[in-house]
């Protein structure tokens, strides 16, 4: 059986005051994957995988980020990926710090159902992707230009082992498929101690998140801290007041795309930013002539 999963992964966080901190404290990085068609799963499944009489299937499954369910509800906004930094790290004399991290949640869903033949009931199956129960830690290297800087760059090779869940429409019958680990590499991505306007932070203590994609928070992780990845200490085109959002390019085999800090939900935060389009009662992030806006999004009625 050959299968390859390409997930639009990520890393982000939030904050404390705009002062240079010598220690980056443990916490979570929160991300939203850009829905640009570069997040997908290519699967080749044998006959009998879905039911004893199902035909073999080869499919290209387009995936989109699916906000992670939390308790308290909605505190991480439209986050679809949560990464936990596993300890504090202090900058050395060369203004560099390294810390291990691990993927806790990576929530995606198919943009349309796949068609399975040979089983009783509906031929349509929905697909979701989550982080498999066992994940491997990886290092993040954080740098700053000087001891007084409130931001800089970071590099990481994010390792994730995904799990695909196939659910038959109508019956709710499910089949799961664990994938081999995939590594996404980013280099020279920007960070600040705190996000700018429209950024998401949660400092109200630990938070429960849904790690297996069933919509029920099941794992407790720390709050955000003083490392806001995906934010720049400098102004950008379309953003005149720093910190400014700085979408992160990351690569995996045969694959290149952007991830970005997640927007908050509109029910608690006033929309901010520019270059925003509105569709179906929600606002979405949009790239336009190198402009990038963080705007709120409508909270799902059910996660």
PDB file of C-alpha atoms in Angstrom:
ATOM      1  CA  UNK A   1       0.000   0.000   0.000  1.00  0.00           C
ATOM      2  CA  UNK A   2       1.470   3.353  -0.993  1.00  0.00           C
ATOM      3  CA  UNK A   3       0.227   6.542   0.465  1.00  0.00           C
ATOM      4  CA  UNK A   4       1.541  10.056   0.755  1.00  0.00           C
ATOM      5  CA  UNK A   5       0.018  12.865   2.761  1.00  0.00           C
ATOM      6  CA  UNK A   6       0.850  16.487   2.266  1.00  0.00           C
ATOM      7  CA  UNK A   7      -0.508  18.650   5.013  1.00  0.00           C
ATOM      8  CA  UNK A   8      -0.289  22.356   5.193  1.00  0.00           C
ATOM      9  CA  UNK A   9       1.336  22.553   8.473  1.00  0.00           C
ATOM     10  CA  UNK A  10       2.391  25.337  10.698  1.00  0.00           C
ATOM     11  CA  UNK A  11       3.692  27.132  13.977  1.00  0.00           C
ATOM     12  CA  UNK A  12       2.450  30.303  15.918  1.00  0.00           C
ATOM     13  CA  UNK A  13       2.065  31.998  19.239  1.00  0.00           C
ATOM     14  CA  UNK A  14       1.337  35.075  21.217  1.00  0.00           C
ATOM     15  CA  UNK A  15       2.418  37.179  23.888  1.00  0.00           C
ATOM     16  CA  UNK A  16       3.619  39.533  26.484  1.00  0.00           C
ATOM     17  CA  UNK A  17       4.731  43.182  26.432  1.00  0.00           C
ATOM     18  CA  UNK A  18       6.819  44.594  23.561  1.00  0.00           C
ATOM     19  CA  UNK A  19      10.099  44.223  25.453  1.00  0.00           C
ATOM     20  CA  UNK A  20      13.111  42.056  24.703  1.00  0.00           C
ATOM     21  CA  UNK A  21      12.839  38.855  26.748  1.00  0.00           C
ATOM     22  CA  UNK A  22      15.951  36.738  27.227  1.00  0.00           C
ATOM     23  CA  UNK A  23      13.874  33.610  27.840  1.00  0.00           C
ATOM     24  CA  UNK A  24      11.208  32.202  25.549  1.00  0.00           C
ATOM     25  CA  UNK A  25       8.799  30.425  27.864  1.00  0.00           C
ATOM     26  CA  UNK A  26       7.085  27.111  27.140  1.00  0.00           C
ATOM     27  CA  UNK A  27       3.742  27.362  25.413  1.00  0.00           C
ATOM     28  CA  UNK A  28       1.795  26.579  22.270  1.00  0.00           C
ATOM     29  CA  UNK A  29       2.204  27.851  18.717  1.00  0.00           C
ATOM     30  CA  UNK A  30      -1.059  28.155  16.785  1.00  0.00           C
ATOM     31  CA  UNK A  31      -1.523  28.167  13.031  1.00  0.00           C
ATOM     32  CA  UNK A  32      -4.001  28.308  10.199  1.00  0.00           C
ATOM     33  CA  UNK A  33      -3.222  26.578   6.904  1.00  0.00           C
ATOM     34  CA  UNK A  34      -3.792  28.565   3.732  1.00  0.00           C
ATOM     35  CA  UNK A  35      -6.504  26.899   1.660  1.00  0.00           C
ATOM     36  CA  UNK A  36      -4.669  27.150  -1.657  1.00  0.00           C
ATOM     37  CA  UNK A  37      -4.968  23.614  -3.004  1.00  0.00           C
ATOM     38  CA  UNK A  38      -1.542  22.550  -1.751  1.00  0.00           C
ATOM     39  CA  UNK A  39      -2.904  20.579   1.188  1.00  0.00           C
ATOM     40  CA  UNK A  40      -3.949  17.125   0.056  1.00  0.00           C
ATOM     41  CA  UNK A  41      -3.602  13.385   0.520  1.00  0.00           C
ATOM     42  CA  UNK A  42      -2.743  10.969  -2.269  1.00  0.00           C
ATOM     43  CA  UNK A  43      -3.891   7.490  -1.250  1.00  0.00           C
ATOM     44  CA  UNK A  44      -3.830   4.071  -2.876  1.00  0.00           C
ATOM     45  CA  UNK A  45      -6.049   1.646  -0.958  1.00  0.00           C
ATOM     46  CA  UNK A  46      -6.594  -2.068  -1.634  1.00  0.00           C
ATOM     47  CA  UNK A  47      -9.879  -3.805  -2.309  1.00  0.00           C
ATOM     48  CA  UNK A  48     -11.678  -4.586   0.935  1.00  0.00           C
ATOM     49  CA  UNK A  49     -10.372  -1.569   2.839  1.00  0.00           C
ATOM     50  CA  UNK A  50     -13.782   0.100   3.309  1.00  0.00           C
ATOM     51  CA  UNK A  51     -15.843  -3.101   3.461  1.00  0.00           C
ATOM     52  CA  UNK A  52     -15.282  -6.717   2.418  1.00  0.00           C
ATOM     53  CA  UNK A  53     -16.601  -5.988  -1.084  1.00  0.00           C
ATOM     54  CA  UNK A  54     -15.199  -2.485  -1.677  1.00  0.00           C
ATOM     55  CA  UNK A  55     -13.158  -1.886  -4.805  1.00  0.00           C
ATOM     56  CA  UNK A  56      -9.552  -0.704  -4.752  1.00  0.00           C
ATOM     57  CA  UNK A  57      -9.228   3.071  -4.636  1.00  0.00           C
ATOM     58  CA  UNK A  58      -6.625   5.564  -5.828  1.00  0.00           C
ATOM     59  CA  UNK A  59      -7.591   9.127  -4.934  1.00  0.00           C
ATOM     60  CA  UNK A  60      -6.240  12.659  -4.685  1.00  0.00           C
ATOM     61  CA  UNK A  61      -8.031  14.156  -1.688  1.00  0.00           C
ATOM     62  CA  UNK A  62      -8.020  17.947  -1.364  1.00  0.00           C
ATOM     63  CA  UNK A  63      -7.968  19.068   2.268  1.00  0.00           C
ATOM     64  CA  UNK A  64      -8.793  22.348   4.021  1.00  0.00           C
ATOM     65  CA  UNK A  65      -8.053  23.445   7.571  1.00  0.00           C
ATOM     66  CA  UNK A  66     -10.759  22.590  10.114  1.00  0.00           C
ATOM     67  CA  UNK A  67     -10.702  24.711  13.321  1.00  0.00           C
ATOM     68  CA  UNK A  68      -9.603  22.754  16.384  1.00  0.00           C
ATOM     69  CA  UNK A  69     -12.305  22.378  19.038  1.00  0.00           C
ATOM     70  CA  UNK A  70     -11.225  23.809  22.399  1.00  0.00           C
ATOM     71  CA  UNK A  71     -12.337  24.101  26.005  1.00  0.00           C
ATOM     72  CA  UNK A  72     -12.917  26.978  26.749  1.00  0.00           C
ATOM     73  CA  UNK A  73     -14.685  27.105  23.405  1.00  0.00           C
ATOM     74  CA  UNK A  74     -13.279  29.257  20.615  1.00  0.00           C
ATOM     75  CA  UNK A  75     -10.272  30.643  22.485  1.00  0.00           C
ATOM     76  CA  UNK A  76      -7.810  29.710  19.708  1.00  0.00           C
ATOM     77  CA  UNK A  77      -9.889  31.244  16.913  1.00  0.00           C
ATOM     78  CA  UNK A  78      -9.595  29.550  13.522  1.00  0.00           C
ATOM     79  CA  UNK A  79      -6.490  27.553  14.505  1.00  0.00           C
ATOM     80  CA  UNK A  80      -6.200  24.214  12.685  1.00  0.00           C
ATOM     81  CA  UNK A  81      -2.712  23.258  13.936  1.00  0.00           C
ATOM     82  CA  UNK A  82      -1.306  23.363  17.471  1.00  0.00           C
ATOM     83  CA  UNK A  83       2.373  22.827  18.258  1.00  0.00           C
ATOM     84  CA  UNK A  84       3.658  22.729  21.825  1.00  0.00           C
ATOM     85  CA  UNK A  85       7.135  23.947  22.740  1.00  0.00           C
ATOM     86  CA  UNK A  86       8.182  21.546  25.489  1.00  0.00           C
ATOM     87  CA  UNK A  87      10.205  23.851  27.732  1.00  0.00           C
ATOM     88  CA  UNK A  88      11.693  27.272  28.310  1.00  0.00           C
ATOM     89  CA  UNK A  89      14.733  28.311  26.278  1.00  0.00           C
ATOM     90  CA  UNK A  90      17.177  31.161  26.911  1.00  0.00           C
ATOM     91  CA  UNK A  91      19.141  33.076  24.290  1.00  0.00           C
ATOM     92  CA  UNK A  92      22.896  32.478  24.418  1.00  0.00           C
ATOM     93  CA  UNK A  93      25.690  34.998  23.785  1.00  0.00           C
ATOM     94  CA  UNK A  94      25.128  34.580  20.028  1.00  0.00           C
ATOM     95  CA  UNK A  95      21.444  35.506  20.448  1.00  0.00           C
ATOM     96  CA  UNK A  96      20.283  32.020  19.546  1.00  0.00           C
ATOM     97  CA  UNK A  97      17.980  29.650  21.435  1.00  0.00           C
ATOM     98  CA  UNK A  98      16.826  26.096  20.699  1.00  0.00           C
ATOM     99  CA  UNK A  99      13.815  24.245  22.076  1.00  0.00           C
ATOM    100  CA  UNK A 100      12.099  20.946  21.310  1.00  0.00           C
ATOM    101  CA  UNK A 101       8.485  20.976  20.149  1.00  0.00           C
ATOM    102  CA  UNK A 102       5.806  18.477  19.157  1.00  0.00           C
ATOM    103  CA  UNK A 103       2.630  18.551  17.067  1.00  0.00           C
ATOM    104  CA  UNK A 104      -0.435  18.208  19.289  1.00  0.00           C
ATOM    105  CA  UNK A 105      -3.225  18.832  16.761  1.00  0.00           C
ATOM    106  CA  UNK A 106      -3.462  19.105  12.971  1.00  0.00           C
ATOM    107  CA  UNK A 107      -7.095  19.282  11.886  1.00  0.00           C
ATOM    108  CA  UNK A 108      -8.111  19.064   8.210  1.00  0.00           C
ATOM    109  CA  UNK A 109     -11.172  17.918   6.264  1.00  0.00           C
ATOM    110  CA  UNK A 110     -11.794  16.985   2.630  1.00  0.00           C
ATOM    111  CA  UNK A 111     -13.212  19.740   0.456  1.00  0.00           C
ATOM    112  CA  UNK A 112     -15.540  17.158  -1.122  1.00  0.00           C
ATOM    113  CA  UNK A 113     -16.344  13.498  -0.371  1.00  0.00           C
ATOM    114  CA  UNK A 114     -14.633  10.619  -2.124  1.00  0.00           C
ATOM    115  CA  UNK A 115     -16.591   7.940  -3.987  1.00  0.00           C
ATOM    116  CA  UNK A 116     -16.224   4.326  -2.844  1.00  0.00           C
ATOM    117  CA  UNK A 117     -17.832   1.493  -4.803  1.00  0.00           C
ATOM    118  CA  UNK A 118     -18.833  -1.950  -3.625  1.00  0.00           C
ATOM    119  CA  UNK A 119     -20.236  -1.234  -0.135  1.00  0.00           C
ATOM    120  CA  UNK A 120     -23.876  -1.109   0.936  1.00  0.00           C
ATOM    121  CA  UNK A 121     -25.207   2.326   1.786  1.00  0.00           C
ATOM    122  CA  UNK A 122     -23.913   5.606   0.413  1.00  0.00           C
ATOM    123  CA  UNK A 123     -20.940   5.589  -1.939  1.00  0.00           C
ATOM    124  CA  UNK A 124     -19.873   8.970  -0.551  1.00  0.00           C
ATOM    125  CA  UNK A 125     -17.291   9.097   2.249  1.00  0.00           C
ATOM    126  CA  UNK A 126     -16.014  12.212   4.010  1.00  0.00           C
ATOM    127  CA  UNK A 127     -12.329  12.386   4.933  1.00  0.00           C
ATOM    128  CA  UNK A 128     -10.659  14.111   7.868  1.00  0.00           C
ATOM    129  CA  UNK A 129      -7.017  14.235   8.855  1.00  0.00           C
ATOM    130  CA  UNK A 130      -5.688  14.581  12.386  1.00  0.00           C
ATOM    131  CA  UNK A 131      -2.435  13.995  14.227  1.00  0.00           C
ATOM    132  CA  UNK A 132      -1.904  10.289  14.909  1.00  0.00           C
ATOM    133  CA  UNK A 133      -1.644   9.337  18.618  1.00  0.00           C
ATOM    134  CA  UNK A 134       2.158   9.000  18.480  1.00  0.00           C
ATOM    135  CA  UNK A 135       4.214  12.006  17.372  1.00  0.00           C
ATOM    136  CA  UNK A 136       7.960  12.749  17.411  1.00  0.00           C
ATOM    137  CA  UNK A 137       9.583  15.854  18.885  1.00  0.00           C
ATOM    138  CA  UNK A 138      11.675  18.179  16.693  1.00  0.00           C
ATOM    139  CA  UNK A 139      13.906  21.218  17.438  1.00  0.00           C
ATOM    140  CA  UNK A 140      13.081  24.860  16.743  1.00  0.00           C
ATOM    141  CA  UNK A 141      16.048  27.241  16.457  1.00  0.00           C
ATOM    142  CA  UNK A 142      15.170  30.846  17.330  1.00  0.00           C
ATOM    143  CA  UNK A 143      17.478  33.785  16.573  1.00  0.00           C
ATOM    144  CA  UNK A 144      17.396  37.547  17.140  1.00  0.00           C
ATOM    145  CA  UNK A 145      19.675  40.283  15.741  1.00  0.00           C
ATOM    146  CA  UNK A 146      20.619  41.676  19.178  1.00  0.00           C
ATOM    147  CA  UNK A 147      19.891  41.317  22.883  1.00  0.00           C
ATOM    148  CA  UNK A 148      17.470  44.253  22.705  1.00  0.00           C
ATOM    149  CA  UNK A 149      15.503  42.979  19.704  1.00  0.00           C
ATOM    150  CA  UNK A 150      11.853  42.065  20.207  1.00  0.00           C
ATOM    151  CA  UNK A 151      11.809  39.610  17.315  1.00  0.00           C
ATOM    152  CA  UNK A 152      13.876  37.812  14.723  1.00  0.00           C
ATOM    153  CA  UNK A 153      13.763  34.606  12.695  1.00  0.00           C
ATOM    154  CA  UNK A 154      13.333  30.906  13.389  1.00  0.00           C
ATOM    155  CA  UNK A 155      13.929  27.644  11.574  1.00  0.00           C
ATOM    156  CA  UNK A 156      12.411  24.207  12.112  1.00  0.00           C
ATOM    157  CA  UNK A 157      11.787  20.864  10.480  1.00  0.00           C
ATOM    158  CA  UNK A 158       8.285  20.083  11.700  1.00  0.00           C
ATOM    159  CA  UNK A 159       7.594  16.354  11.906  1.00  0.00           C
ATOM    160  CA  UNK A 160       4.037  15.041  11.856  1.00  0.00           C
ATOM    161  CA  UNK A 161       2.504  11.583  11.607  1.00  0.00           C
ATOM    162  CA  UNK A 162      -1.038  12.080  10.214  1.00  0.00           C
ATOM    163  CA  UNK A 163      -4.108   9.863  10.572  1.00  0.00           C
ATOM    164  CA  UNK A 164      -6.827   9.821   7.907  1.00  0.00           C
ATOM    165  CA  UNK A 165     -10.385   8.997   8.960  1.00  0.00           C
ATOM    166  CA  UNK A 166     -12.948   7.993   6.328  1.00  0.00           C
ATOM    167  CA  UNK A 167     -16.630   8.325   7.331  1.00  0.00           C
ATOM    168  CA  UNK A 168     -19.485   6.956   5.235  1.00  0.00           C
ATOM    169  CA  UNK A 169     -22.301   9.437   4.802  1.00  0.00           C
ATOM    170  CA  UNK A 170     -25.602   8.263   6.260  1.00  0.00           C
ATOM    171  CA  UNK A 171     -24.272   5.332   8.299  1.00  0.00           C
ATOM    172  CA  UNK A 172     -21.322   6.954  10.090  1.00  0.00           C
ATOM    173  CA  UNK A 173     -19.184   3.852   9.471  1.00  0.00           C
ATOM    174  CA  UNK A 174     -15.513   4.785   9.842  1.00  0.00           C
ATOM    175  CA  UNK A 175     -12.158   3.479   8.667  1.00  0.00           C
ATOM    176  CA  UNK A 176      -8.785   4.923   9.705  1.00  0.00           C
ATOM    177  CA  UNK A 177      -5.387   4.963   8.041  1.00  0.00           C
ATOM    178  CA  UNK A 178      -2.180   6.062   9.776  1.00  0.00           C
ATOM    179  CA  UNK A 179       0.413   7.664   7.514  1.00  0.00           C
ATOM    180  CA  UNK A 180       4.195   7.671   7.686  1.00  0.00           C
ATOM    181  CA  UNK A 181       5.767  10.734   9.282  1.00  0.00           C
ATOM    182  CA  UNK A 182       6.263  13.771   7.044  1.00  0.00           C
ATOM    183  CA  UNK A 183       8.740  16.596   7.620  1.00  0.00           C
ATOM    184  CA  UNK A 184       7.973  20.211   6.690  1.00  0.00           C
ATOM    185  CA  UNK A 185      10.963  22.552   6.603  1.00  0.00           C
ATOM    186  CA  UNK A 186      10.957  26.297   7.164  1.00  0.00           C
ATOM    187  CA  UNK A 187      13.968  28.597   7.384  1.00  0.00           C
ATOM    188  CA  UNK A 188      14.248  32.293   8.187  1.00  0.00           C
ATOM    189  CA  UNK A 189      10.589  32.668   9.186  1.00  0.00           C
ATOM    190  CA  UNK A 190       9.805  35.706  11.328  1.00  0.00           C
ATOM    191  CA  UNK A 191       8.668  36.001  14.949  1.00  0.00           C
ATOM    192  CA  UNK A 192       8.015  38.625  17.603  1.00  0.00           C
ATOM    193  CA  UNK A 193       7.274  38.496  21.326  1.00  0.00           C
ATOM    194  CA  UNK A 194       3.661  39.420  20.661  1.00  0.00           C
ATOM    195  CA  UNK A 195       1.309  39.427  17.674  1.00  0.00           C
ATOM    196  CA  UNK A 196      -0.082  42.581  16.150  1.00  0.00           C
ATOM    197  CA  UNK A 197      -3.639  43.705  15.503  1.00  0.00           C
ATOM    198  CA  UNK A 198      -5.997  40.793  14.884  1.00  0.00           C
ATOM    199  CA  UNK A 199      -3.642  38.214  16.369  1.00  0.00           C
ATOM    200  CA  UNK A 200      -4.869  35.429  18.633  1.00  0.00           C
ATOM    201  CA  UNK A 201      -3.491  34.883  22.118  1.00  0.00           C
ATOM    202  CA  UNK A 202      -4.739  32.887  25.079  1.00  0.00           C
ATOM    203  CA  UNK A 203      -3.101  33.470  28.447  1.00  0.00           C
ATOM    204  CA  UNK A 204      -5.949  32.327  30.696  1.00  0.00           C
ATOM    205  CA  UNK A 205      -4.184  29.172  31.841  1.00  0.00           C
ATOM    206  CA  UNK A 206      -4.071  25.791  30.135  1.00  0.00           C
ATOM    207  CA  UNK A 207      -6.558  24.898  27.399  1.00  0.00           C
ATOM    208  CA  UNK A 208      -8.034  21.594  26.258  1.00  0.00           C
ATOM    209  CA  UNK A 209      -7.832  20.817  22.545  1.00  0.00           C
ATOM    210  CA  UNK A 210      -9.245  18.121  20.273  1.00  0.00           C
ATOM    211  CA  UNK A 211      -6.330  16.022  19.015  1.00  0.00           C
ATOM    212  CA  UNK A 212      -8.144  13.130  17.292  1.00  0.00           C
ATOM    213  CA  UNK A 213     -10.532  15.150  15.141  1.00  0.00           C
ATOM    214  CA  UNK A 214     -13.826  14.036  16.707  1.00  0.00           C
ATOM    215  CA  UNK A 215     -14.761  17.553  17.840  1.00  0.00           C
ATOM    216  CA  UNK A 216     -14.326  16.786  21.552  1.00  0.00           C
ATOM    217  CA  UNK A 217     -11.414  18.444  23.424  1.00  0.00           C
ATOM    218  CA  UNK A 218      -9.333  15.645  24.966  1.00  0.00           C
ATOM    219  CA  UNK A 219      -5.809  16.907  25.705  1.00  0.00           C
ATOM    220  CA  UNK A 220      -4.595  19.738  27.962  1.00  0.00           C
ATOM    221  CA  UNK A 221      -1.847  22.002  26.603  1.00  0.00           C
ATOM    222  CA  UNK A 222      -0.275  25.238  27.911  1.00  0.00           C
ATOM    223  CA  UNK A 223      -1.418  28.702  26.884  1.00  0.00           C
ATOM    224  CA  UNK A 224       0.381  30.905  24.356  1.00  0.00           C
ATOM    225  CA  UNK A 225       3.500  32.711  25.580  1.00  0.00           C
ATOM    226  CA  UNK A 226       6.089  35.269  24.432  1.00  0.00           C
ATOM    227  CA  UNK A 227       6.864  33.762  21.022  1.00  0.00           C
ATOM    228  CA  UNK A 228       4.576  34.842  18.187  1.00  0.00           C
ATOM    229  CA  UNK A 229       5.719  32.988  15.101  1.00  0.00           C
ATOM    230  CA  UNK A 230       4.436  34.322  11.803  1.00  0.00           C
ATOM    231  CA  UNK A 231       4.635  37.931  13.000  1.00  0.00           C
ATOM    232  CA  UNK A 232       7.271  40.467  12.003  1.00  0.00           C
ATOM    233  CA  UNK A 233       8.721  43.300  14.101  1.00  0.00           C
ATOM    234  CA  UNK A 234       8.808  45.381  10.902  1.00  0.00           C
ATOM    235  CA  UNK A 235       6.101  47.052   8.846  1.00  0.00           C
ATOM    236  CA  UNK A 236       4.976  45.308   5.658  1.00  0.00           C
ATOM    237  CA  UNK A 237       3.145  46.283   2.497  1.00  0.00           C
ATOM    238  CA  UNK A 238      -0.459  46.674   3.592  1.00  0.00           C
ATOM    239  CA  UNK A 239       0.506  46.798   7.291  1.00  0.00           C
ATOM    240  CA  UNK A 240       1.775  50.165   8.524  1.00  0.00           C
ATOM    241  CA  UNK A 241       1.929  49.334  12.233  1.00  0.00           C
ATOM    242  CA  UNK A 242       4.164  46.511  13.485  1.00  0.00           C
ATOM    243  CA  UNK A 243       3.992  43.751  14.510  1.00  0.00           C
ATOM    244  CA  UNK A 244       2.751  42.697  11.079  1.00  0.00           C
ATOM    245  CA  UNK A 245       1.665  39.242   9.910  1.00  0.00           C
ATOM    246  CA  UNK A 246       4.393  37.466   7.953  1.00  0.00           C
ATOM    247  CA  UNK A 247       3.078  34.310   6.231  1.00  0.00           C
ATOM    248  CA  UNK A 248       5.509  31.427   6.418  1.00  0.00           C
ATOM    249  CA  UNK A 249       6.618  29.372   3.444  1.00  0.00           C
ATOM    250  CA  UNK A 250       7.377  25.753   4.242  1.00  0.00           C
ATOM    251  CA  UNK A 251       8.335  22.839   2.052  1.00  0.00           C
ATOM    252  CA  UNK A 252       7.864  19.106   1.916  1.00  0.00           C
ATOM    253  CA  UNK A 253       8.573  16.674  -0.952  1.00  0.00           C
ATOM    254  CA  UNK A 254       6.968  17.973  -4.182  1.00  0.00           C
ATOM    255  CA  UNK A 255       5.166  20.647  -2.195  1.00  0.00           C
ATOM    256  CA  UNK A 256       5.448  24.350  -1.305  1.00  0.00           C
ATOM    257  CA  UNK A 257       2.905  26.654   0.331  1.00  0.00           C
ATOM    258  CA  UNK A 258       2.052  29.234   2.965  1.00  0.00           C
ATOM    259  CA  UNK A 259       0.785  28.987   6.526  1.00  0.00           C
ATOM    260  CA  UNK A 260      -0.153  31.948   8.695  1.00  0.00           C
ATOM    261  CA  UNK A 261      -1.268  33.063  12.158  1.00  0.00           C
ATOM    262  CA  UNK A 262      -4.946  32.204  12.733  1.00  0.00           C
ATOM    263  CA  UNK A 263      -7.625  34.897  12.822  1.00  0.00           C
ATOM    264  CA  UNK A 264      -9.950  35.124  15.831  1.00  0.00           C
ATOM    265  CA  UNK A 265     -13.679  34.470  15.725  1.00  0.00           C
ATOM    266  CA  UNK A 266     -15.915  37.449  15.000  1.00  0.00           C
ATOM    267  CA  UNK A 267     -18.241  36.824  17.927  1.00  0.00           C
ATOM    268  CA  UNK A 268     -15.652  38.205  20.353  1.00  0.00           C
ATOM    269  CA  UNK A 269     -13.251  40.285  18.246  1.00  0.00           C
ATOM    270  CA  UNK A 270     -13.820  43.239  15.919  1.00  0.00           C
ATOM    271  CA  UNK A 271     -12.479  42.617  12.385  1.00  0.00           C
ATOM    272  CA  UNK A 272      -9.243  44.433  11.563  1.00  0.00           C
ATOM    273  CA  UNK A 273      -6.905  44.786   8.606  1.00  0.00           C
ATOM    274  CA  UNK A 274      -7.165  45.291   4.862  1.00  0.00           C
ATOM    275  CA  UNK A 275      -7.466  43.256   1.671  1.00  0.00           C
ATOM    276  CA  UNK A 276     -10.359  41.176   2.987  1.00  0.00           C
ATOM    277  CA  UNK A 277     -13.144  39.524   1.027  1.00  0.00           C
ATOM    278  CA  UNK A 278     -16.480  38.334   2.434  1.00  0.00           C
ATOM    279  CA  UNK A 279     -18.188  35.129   1.383  1.00  0.00           C
ATOM    280  CA  UNK A 280     -21.095  33.232   2.963  1.00  0.00           C
ATOM    281  CA  UNK A 281     -21.162  35.417   6.083  1.00  0.00           C
ATOM    282  CA  UNK A 282     -17.511  34.885   6.912  1.00  0.00           C
ATOM    283  CA  UNK A 283     -14.332  36.800   6.250  1.00  0.00           C
ATOM    284  CA  UNK A 284     -11.211  35.127   5.010  1.00  0.00           C
ATOM    285  CA  UNK A 285      -7.533  35.971   4.668  1.00  0.00           C
ATOM    286  CA  UNK A 286      -6.413  36.919   1.164  1.00  0.00           C
ATOM    287  CA  UNK A 287      -3.060  37.541  -0.500  1.00  0.00           C
ATOM    288  CA  UNK A 288      -3.123  40.520  -2.889  1.00  0.00           C
ATOM    289  CA  UNK A 289      -0.052  42.296  -4.249  1.00  0.00           C
ATOM    290  CA  UNK A 290       1.908  41.089  -1.222  1.00  0.00           C
ATOM    291  CA  UNK A 291      -0.686  42.467   1.182  1.00  0.00           C
ATOM    292  CA  UNK A 292      -1.854  40.241   3.995  1.00  0.00           C
ATOM    293  CA  UNK A 293      -4.709  40.927   6.376  1.00  0.00           C
ATOM    294  CA  UNK A 294      -5.722  39.274   9.601  1.00  0.00           C
ATOM    295  CA  UNK A 295      -9.498  39.454   9.906  1.00  0.00           C
ATOM    296  CA  UNK A 296     -11.966  37.627  12.078  1.00  0.00           C
ATOM    297  CA  UNK A 297     -13.896  34.609  10.803  1.00  0.00           C
ATOM    298  CA  UNK A 298     -17.361  33.346  11.696  1.00  0.00           C
ATOM    299  CA  UNK A 299     -17.203  30.667  14.383  1.00  0.00           C
ATOM    300  CA  UNK A 300     -18.516  27.274  13.238  1.00  0.00           C
ATOM    301  CA  UNK A 301     -21.841  26.314  14.789  1.00  0.00           C
ATOM    302  CA  UNK A 302     -20.411  22.881  15.553  1.00  0.00           C
ATOM    303  CA  UNK A 303     -16.837  21.708  15.617  1.00  0.00           C
TER     304      UNK A 303
END
